[in-house]
mmCIF file of C-alpha atoms in Angstrom:
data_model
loop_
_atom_site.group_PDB
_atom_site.id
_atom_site.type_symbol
_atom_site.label_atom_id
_atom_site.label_comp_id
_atom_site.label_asym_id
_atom_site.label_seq_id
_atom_site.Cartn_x
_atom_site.Cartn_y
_atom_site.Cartn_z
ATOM 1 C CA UNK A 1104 17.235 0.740 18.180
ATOM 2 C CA UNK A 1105 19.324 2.495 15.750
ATOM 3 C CA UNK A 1106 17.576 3.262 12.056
ATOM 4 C CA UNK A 1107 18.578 3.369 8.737
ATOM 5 C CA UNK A 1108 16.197 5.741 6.592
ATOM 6 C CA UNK A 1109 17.283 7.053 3.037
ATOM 7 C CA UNK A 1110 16.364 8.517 -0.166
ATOM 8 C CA UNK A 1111 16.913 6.188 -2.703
ATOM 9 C CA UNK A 1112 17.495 6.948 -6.599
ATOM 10 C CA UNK A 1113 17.643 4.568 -9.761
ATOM 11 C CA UNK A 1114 21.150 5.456 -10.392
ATOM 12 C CA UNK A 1115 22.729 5.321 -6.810
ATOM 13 C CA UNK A 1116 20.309 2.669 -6.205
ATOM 14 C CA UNK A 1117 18.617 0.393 -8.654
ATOM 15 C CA UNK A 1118 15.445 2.081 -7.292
ATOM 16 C CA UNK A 1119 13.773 5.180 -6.457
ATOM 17 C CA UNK A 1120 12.081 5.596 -3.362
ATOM 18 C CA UNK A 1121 12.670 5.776 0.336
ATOM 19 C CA UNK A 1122 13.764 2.669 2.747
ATOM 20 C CA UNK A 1123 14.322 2.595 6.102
ATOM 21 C CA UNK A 1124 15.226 -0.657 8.655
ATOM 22 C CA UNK A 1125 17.094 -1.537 11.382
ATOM 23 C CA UNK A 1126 20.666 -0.782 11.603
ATOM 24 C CA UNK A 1127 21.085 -4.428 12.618
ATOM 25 C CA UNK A 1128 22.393 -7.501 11.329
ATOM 26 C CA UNK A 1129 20.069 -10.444 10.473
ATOM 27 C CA UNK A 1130 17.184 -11.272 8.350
ATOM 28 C CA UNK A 1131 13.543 -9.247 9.264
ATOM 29 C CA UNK A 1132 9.820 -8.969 8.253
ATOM 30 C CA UNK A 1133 9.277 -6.738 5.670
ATOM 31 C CA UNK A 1134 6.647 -4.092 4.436
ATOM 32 C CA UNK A 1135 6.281 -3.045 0.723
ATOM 33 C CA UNK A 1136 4.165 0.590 1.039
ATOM 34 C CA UNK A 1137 2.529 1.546 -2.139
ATOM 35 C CA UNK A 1138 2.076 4.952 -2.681
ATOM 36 C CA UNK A 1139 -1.104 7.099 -3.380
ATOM 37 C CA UNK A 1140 -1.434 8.844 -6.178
ATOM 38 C CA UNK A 1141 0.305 11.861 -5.119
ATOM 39 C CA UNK A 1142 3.726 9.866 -4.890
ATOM 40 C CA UNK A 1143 5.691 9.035 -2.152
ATOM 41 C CA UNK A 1144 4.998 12.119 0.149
ATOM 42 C CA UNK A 1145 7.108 13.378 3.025
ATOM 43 C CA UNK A 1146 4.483 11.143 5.573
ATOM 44 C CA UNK A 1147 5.485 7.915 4.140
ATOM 45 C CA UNK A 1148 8.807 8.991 4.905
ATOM 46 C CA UNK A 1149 7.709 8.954 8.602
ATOM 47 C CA UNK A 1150 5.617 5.799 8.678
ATOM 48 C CA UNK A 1151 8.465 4.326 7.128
ATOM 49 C CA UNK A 1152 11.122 5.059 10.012
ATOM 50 C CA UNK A 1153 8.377 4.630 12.688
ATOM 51 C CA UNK A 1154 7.937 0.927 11.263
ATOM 52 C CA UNK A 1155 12.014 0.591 10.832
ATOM 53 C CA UNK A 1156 11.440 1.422 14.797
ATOM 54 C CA UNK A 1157 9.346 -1.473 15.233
ATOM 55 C CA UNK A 1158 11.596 -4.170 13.467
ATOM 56 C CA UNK A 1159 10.599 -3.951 9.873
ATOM 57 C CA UNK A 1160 12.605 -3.790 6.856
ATOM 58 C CA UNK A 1161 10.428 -1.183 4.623
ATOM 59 C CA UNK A 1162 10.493 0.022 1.615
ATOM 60 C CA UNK A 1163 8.175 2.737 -0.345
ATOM 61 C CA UNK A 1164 9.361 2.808 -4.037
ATOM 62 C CA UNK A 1165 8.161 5.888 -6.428
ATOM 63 C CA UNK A 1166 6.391 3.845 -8.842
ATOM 64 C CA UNK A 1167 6.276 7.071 -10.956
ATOM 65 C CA UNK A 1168 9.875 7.840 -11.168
ATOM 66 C CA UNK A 1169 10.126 4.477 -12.642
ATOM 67 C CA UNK A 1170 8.209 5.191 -15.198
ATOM 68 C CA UNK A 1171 10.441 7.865 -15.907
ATOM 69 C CA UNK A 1172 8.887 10.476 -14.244
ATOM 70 C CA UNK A 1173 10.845 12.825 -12.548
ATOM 71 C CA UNK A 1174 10.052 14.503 -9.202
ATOM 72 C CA UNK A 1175 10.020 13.959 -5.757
ATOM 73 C CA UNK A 1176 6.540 14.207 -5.141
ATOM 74 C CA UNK A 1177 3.369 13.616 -7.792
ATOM 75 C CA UNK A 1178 0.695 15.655 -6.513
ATOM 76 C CA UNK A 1179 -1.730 16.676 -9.137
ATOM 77 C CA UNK A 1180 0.112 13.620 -11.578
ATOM 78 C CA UNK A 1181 -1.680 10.868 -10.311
ATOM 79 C CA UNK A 1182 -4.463 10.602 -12.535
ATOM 80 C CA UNK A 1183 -3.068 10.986 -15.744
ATOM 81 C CA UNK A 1184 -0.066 8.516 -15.228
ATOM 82 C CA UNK A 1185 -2.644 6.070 -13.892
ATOM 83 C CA UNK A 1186 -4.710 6.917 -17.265
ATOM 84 C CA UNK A 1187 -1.450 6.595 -19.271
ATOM 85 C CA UNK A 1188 -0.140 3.109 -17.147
ATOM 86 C CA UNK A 1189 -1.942 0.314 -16.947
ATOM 87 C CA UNK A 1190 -2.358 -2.417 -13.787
ATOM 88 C CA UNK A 1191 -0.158 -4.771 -15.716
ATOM 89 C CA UNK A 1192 2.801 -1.774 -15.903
ATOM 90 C CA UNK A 1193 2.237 -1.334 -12.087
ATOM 91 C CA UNK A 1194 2.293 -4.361 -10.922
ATOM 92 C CA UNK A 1195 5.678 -5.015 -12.831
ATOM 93 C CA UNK A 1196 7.541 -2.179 -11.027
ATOM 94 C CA UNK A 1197 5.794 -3.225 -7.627
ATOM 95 C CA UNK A 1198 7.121 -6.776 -8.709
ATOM 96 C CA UNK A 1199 10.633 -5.195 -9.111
ATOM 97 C CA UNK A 1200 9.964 -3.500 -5.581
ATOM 98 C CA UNK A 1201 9.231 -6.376 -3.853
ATOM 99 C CA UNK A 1202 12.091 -8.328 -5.173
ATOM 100 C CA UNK A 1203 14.593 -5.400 -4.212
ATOM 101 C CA UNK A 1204 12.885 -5.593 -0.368
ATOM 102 C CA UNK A 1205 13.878 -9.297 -0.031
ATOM 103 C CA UNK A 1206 17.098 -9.621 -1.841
ATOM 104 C CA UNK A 1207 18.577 -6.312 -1.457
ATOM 105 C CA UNK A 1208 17.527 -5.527 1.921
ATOM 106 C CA UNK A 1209 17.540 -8.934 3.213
ATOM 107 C CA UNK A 1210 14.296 -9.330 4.172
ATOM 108 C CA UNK A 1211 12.299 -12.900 5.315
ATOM 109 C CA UNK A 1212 10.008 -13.219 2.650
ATOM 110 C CA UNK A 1213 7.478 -15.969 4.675
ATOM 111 C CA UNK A 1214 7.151 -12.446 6.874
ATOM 112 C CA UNK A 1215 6.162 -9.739 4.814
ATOM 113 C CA UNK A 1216 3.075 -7.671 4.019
ATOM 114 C CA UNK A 1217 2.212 -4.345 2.265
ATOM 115 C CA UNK A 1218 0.216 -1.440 2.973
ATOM 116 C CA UNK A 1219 -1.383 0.793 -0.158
ATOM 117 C CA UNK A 1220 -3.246 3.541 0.324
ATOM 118 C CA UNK A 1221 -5.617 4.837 -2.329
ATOM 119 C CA UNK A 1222 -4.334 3.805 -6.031
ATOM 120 C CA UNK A 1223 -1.741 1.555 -3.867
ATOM 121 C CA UNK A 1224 -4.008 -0.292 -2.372
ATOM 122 C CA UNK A 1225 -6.201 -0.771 -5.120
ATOM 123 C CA UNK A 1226 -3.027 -2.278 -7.325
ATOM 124 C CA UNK A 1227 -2.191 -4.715 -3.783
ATOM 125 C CA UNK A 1228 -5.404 -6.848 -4.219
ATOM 126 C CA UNK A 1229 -4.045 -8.802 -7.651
ATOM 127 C CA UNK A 1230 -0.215 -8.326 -6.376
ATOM 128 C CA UNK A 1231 -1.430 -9.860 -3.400
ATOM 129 C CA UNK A 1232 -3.167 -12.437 -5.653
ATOM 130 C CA UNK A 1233 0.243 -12.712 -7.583
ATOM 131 C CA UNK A 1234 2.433 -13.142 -4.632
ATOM 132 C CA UNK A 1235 0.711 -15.777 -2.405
ATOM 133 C CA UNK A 1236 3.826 -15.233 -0.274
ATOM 134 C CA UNK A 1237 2.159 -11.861 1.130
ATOM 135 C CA UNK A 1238 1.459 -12.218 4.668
ATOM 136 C CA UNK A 1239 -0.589 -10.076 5.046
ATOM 137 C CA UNK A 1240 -2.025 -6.660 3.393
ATOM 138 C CA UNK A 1241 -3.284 -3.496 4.540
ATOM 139 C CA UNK A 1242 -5.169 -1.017 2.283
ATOM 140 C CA UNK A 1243 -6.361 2.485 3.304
ATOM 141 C CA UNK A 1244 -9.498 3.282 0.928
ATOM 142 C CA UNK A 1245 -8.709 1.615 -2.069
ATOM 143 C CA UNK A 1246 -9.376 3.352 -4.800
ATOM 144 C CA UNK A 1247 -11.567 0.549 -6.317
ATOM 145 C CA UNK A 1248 -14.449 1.381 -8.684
ATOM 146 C CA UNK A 1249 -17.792 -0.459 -9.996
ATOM 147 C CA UNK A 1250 -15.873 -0.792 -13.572
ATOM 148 C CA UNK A 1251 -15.902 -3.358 -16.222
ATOM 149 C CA UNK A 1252 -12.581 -5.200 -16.261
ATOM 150 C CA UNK A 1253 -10.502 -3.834 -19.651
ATOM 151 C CA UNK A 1254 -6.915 -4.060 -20.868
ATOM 152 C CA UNK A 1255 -6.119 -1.253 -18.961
ATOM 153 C CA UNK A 1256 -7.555 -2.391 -15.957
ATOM 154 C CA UNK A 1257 -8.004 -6.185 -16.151
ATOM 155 C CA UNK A 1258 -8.930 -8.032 -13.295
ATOM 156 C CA UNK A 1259 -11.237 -6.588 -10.504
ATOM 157 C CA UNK A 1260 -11.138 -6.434 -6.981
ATOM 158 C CA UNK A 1261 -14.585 -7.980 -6.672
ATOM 159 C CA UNK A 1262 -13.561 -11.031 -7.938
ATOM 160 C CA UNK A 1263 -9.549 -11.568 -6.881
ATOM 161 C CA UNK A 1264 -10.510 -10.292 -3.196
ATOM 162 C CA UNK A 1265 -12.328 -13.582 -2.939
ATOM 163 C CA UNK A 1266 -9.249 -15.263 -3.920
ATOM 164 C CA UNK A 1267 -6.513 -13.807 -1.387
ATOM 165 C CA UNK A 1268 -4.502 -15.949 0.814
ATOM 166 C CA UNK A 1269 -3.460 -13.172 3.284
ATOM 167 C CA UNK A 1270 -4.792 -11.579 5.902
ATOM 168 C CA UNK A 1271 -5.872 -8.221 5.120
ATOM 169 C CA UNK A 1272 -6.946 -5.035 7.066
ATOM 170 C CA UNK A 1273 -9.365 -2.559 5.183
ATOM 171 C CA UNK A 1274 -10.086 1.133 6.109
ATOM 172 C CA UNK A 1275 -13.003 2.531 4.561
ATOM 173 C CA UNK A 1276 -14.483 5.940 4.293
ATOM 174 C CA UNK A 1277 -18.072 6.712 4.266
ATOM 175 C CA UNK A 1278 -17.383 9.788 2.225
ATOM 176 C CA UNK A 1279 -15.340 8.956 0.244
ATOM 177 C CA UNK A 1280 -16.154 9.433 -3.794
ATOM 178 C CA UNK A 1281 -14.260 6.994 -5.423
ATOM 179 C CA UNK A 1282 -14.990 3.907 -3.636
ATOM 180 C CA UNK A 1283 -18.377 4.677 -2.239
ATOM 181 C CA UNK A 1284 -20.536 3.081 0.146
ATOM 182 C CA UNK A 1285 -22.042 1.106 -2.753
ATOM 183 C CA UNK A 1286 -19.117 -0.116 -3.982
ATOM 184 C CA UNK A 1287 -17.811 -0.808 -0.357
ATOM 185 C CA UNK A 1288 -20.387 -3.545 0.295
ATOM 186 C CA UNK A 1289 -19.778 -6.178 -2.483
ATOM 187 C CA UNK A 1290 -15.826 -5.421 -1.726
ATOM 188 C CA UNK A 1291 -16.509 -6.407 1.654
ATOM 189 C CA UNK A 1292 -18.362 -9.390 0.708
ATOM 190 C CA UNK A 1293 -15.693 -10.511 -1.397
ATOM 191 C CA UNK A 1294 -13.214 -10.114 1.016
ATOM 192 C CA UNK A 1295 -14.809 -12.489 3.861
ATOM 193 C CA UNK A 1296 -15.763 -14.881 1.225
ATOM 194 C CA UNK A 1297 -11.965 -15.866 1.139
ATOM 195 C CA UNK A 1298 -11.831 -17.388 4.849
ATOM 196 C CA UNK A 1299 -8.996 -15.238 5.878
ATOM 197 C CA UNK A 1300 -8.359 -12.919 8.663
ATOM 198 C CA UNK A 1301 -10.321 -9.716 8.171
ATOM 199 C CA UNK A 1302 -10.198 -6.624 9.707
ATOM 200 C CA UNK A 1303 -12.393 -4.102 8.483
ATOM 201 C CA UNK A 1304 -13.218 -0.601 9.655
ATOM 202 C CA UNK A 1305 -16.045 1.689 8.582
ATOM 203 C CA UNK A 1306 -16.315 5.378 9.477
ATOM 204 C CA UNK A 1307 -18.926 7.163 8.100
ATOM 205 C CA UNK A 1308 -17.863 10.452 8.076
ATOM 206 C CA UNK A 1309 -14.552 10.176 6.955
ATOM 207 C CA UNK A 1310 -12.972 11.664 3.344
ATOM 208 C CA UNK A 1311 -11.053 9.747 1.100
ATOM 209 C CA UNK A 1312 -7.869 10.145 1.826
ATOM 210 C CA UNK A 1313 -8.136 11.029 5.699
ATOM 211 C CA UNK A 1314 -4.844 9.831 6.151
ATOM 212 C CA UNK A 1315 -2.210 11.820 4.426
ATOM 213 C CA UNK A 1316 -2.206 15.776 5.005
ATOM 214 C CA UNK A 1317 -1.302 16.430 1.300
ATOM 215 C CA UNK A 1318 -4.907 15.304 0.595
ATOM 216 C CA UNK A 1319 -7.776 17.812 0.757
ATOM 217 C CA UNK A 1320 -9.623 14.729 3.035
ATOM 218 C CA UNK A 1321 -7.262 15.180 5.488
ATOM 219 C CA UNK A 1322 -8.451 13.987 8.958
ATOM 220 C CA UNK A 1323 -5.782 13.925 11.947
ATOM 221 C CA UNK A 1324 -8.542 11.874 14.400
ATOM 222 C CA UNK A 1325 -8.431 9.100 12.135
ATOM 223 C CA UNK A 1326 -4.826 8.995 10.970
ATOM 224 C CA UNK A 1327 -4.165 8.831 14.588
ATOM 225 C CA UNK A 1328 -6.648 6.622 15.298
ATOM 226 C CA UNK A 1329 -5.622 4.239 12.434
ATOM 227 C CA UNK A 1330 -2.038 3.822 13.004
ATOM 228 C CA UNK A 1331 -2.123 1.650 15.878
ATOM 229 C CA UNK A 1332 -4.606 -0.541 14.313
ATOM 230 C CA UNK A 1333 -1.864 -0.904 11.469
ATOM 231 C CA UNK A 1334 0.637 -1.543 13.498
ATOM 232 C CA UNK A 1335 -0.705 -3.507 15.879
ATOM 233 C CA UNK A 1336 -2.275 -5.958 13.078
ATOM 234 C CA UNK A 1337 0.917 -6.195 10.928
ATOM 235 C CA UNK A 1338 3.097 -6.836 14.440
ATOM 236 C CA UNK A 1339 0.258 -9.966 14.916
ATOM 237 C CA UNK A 1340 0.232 -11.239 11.025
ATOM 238 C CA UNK A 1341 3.761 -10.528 9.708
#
């Protein structure tokens, strides 16, 4: 199958990011990836060609460049512009995203789902939430904290999760220091209460961030090992 796979830029574009899909005519599933908060690093690139590969339309948009920010990458950024954004300002570019991924690049929207990884998939439980459309959603260590729910941040995963209409897939890390153990049980609680498909996979010893080698929780085994789990759950629920 040939592939498609570009840069994209808010003047040449409408949009900054990357995309990648089938060089094919016809309408396809989609997947909106949500970046981390480094920004949308070189591996998304790859994930996003390997899932072009499997018959997805997919699209990772910088949410930081639109904000304004310039830069290909975001590493080091990603807590102040989250400190300086709020969920509400995210989810409106996301929003934006997903509408360019279904108009633009002709995707089926009754067959698309997301995958977020760390701030991403913390901001896909209430887009999910917003967009009952979403298939299906899967979220590598979201970034989710035992918070109060403010203006900046106003609606918590602990109670939307319990809400969702998608199937979702959840990777947690028994290391990890944002969304600890602690915080990992009631998440997981939430999520089954919904009476959805999910997935969700526990390893102990693994750092936050374990998937992406720009993180200093980089762990090869398990981005290995997780990547046919994604792919194999988004091939069965998208």
């Amino acid at each position: 199958m040939n592939v498609v796979a570009r840069m994209l830029t808010q003047e040449q574009d409408g949009i900054p990011g990357y995309m990648a899909h089938p060089d094919a005519p016809g309408q396809r599933p989609g997947i909106l990836m949500v970046h981390h908060a480094h920004g949308v690093t070189a591996d998304y690139k790859i994930d996003a060609y390997r899932l072009a590969c499997l018959g997805f339309n997919v699209l990772a948009p910088d949410l930081f460049n639109m904000f304004g920010i310039a830069g290909t990458t975001h590493i080091g950024m990603g807590a102040d512009l989250q400190a300086k954004h709020g969920d509400d300002e995210f989810l409106g570019k996301m929003d934006e995203a997903w509408r360019y991924l279904i108009d633009r690049m002709h995707t089926d929207p009754a067959r698309t789902g997301c995958i977020g990884h760390c701030m991403g998939g913390r901001l896909l439980i209430p887009f999910a939430f917003d967009h009952p459309s979403v298939k299906a959603i899967v979220l590598y260590y979201p970034s989710v904290r035992d918070e109060p729910e403010t203006s900046h941040r106003p609606r918590h995963a602990f109670h939307l999760a319990r809400t969702l209409q998608c199937a979702s897939l959840v990777f947690a890390a028994g290391q990890d220091f944002i969304a600890t153990p602690a915080i990992q049980g009631p998440l997981w609680q939430s999520f089954i209460a919904n009476g959805k498909l999910v997935e969700w996979h526990f390893f102990s010893d693994a750092q936050h961030g374990f998937r992406h080698p720009d993180n200093a929780g980089f762990q090869p085994y398990y981005a290995d090992l997780t990547w046919p789990l994604t792919t194999s759950f988004l091939q069965r629920t998208v």
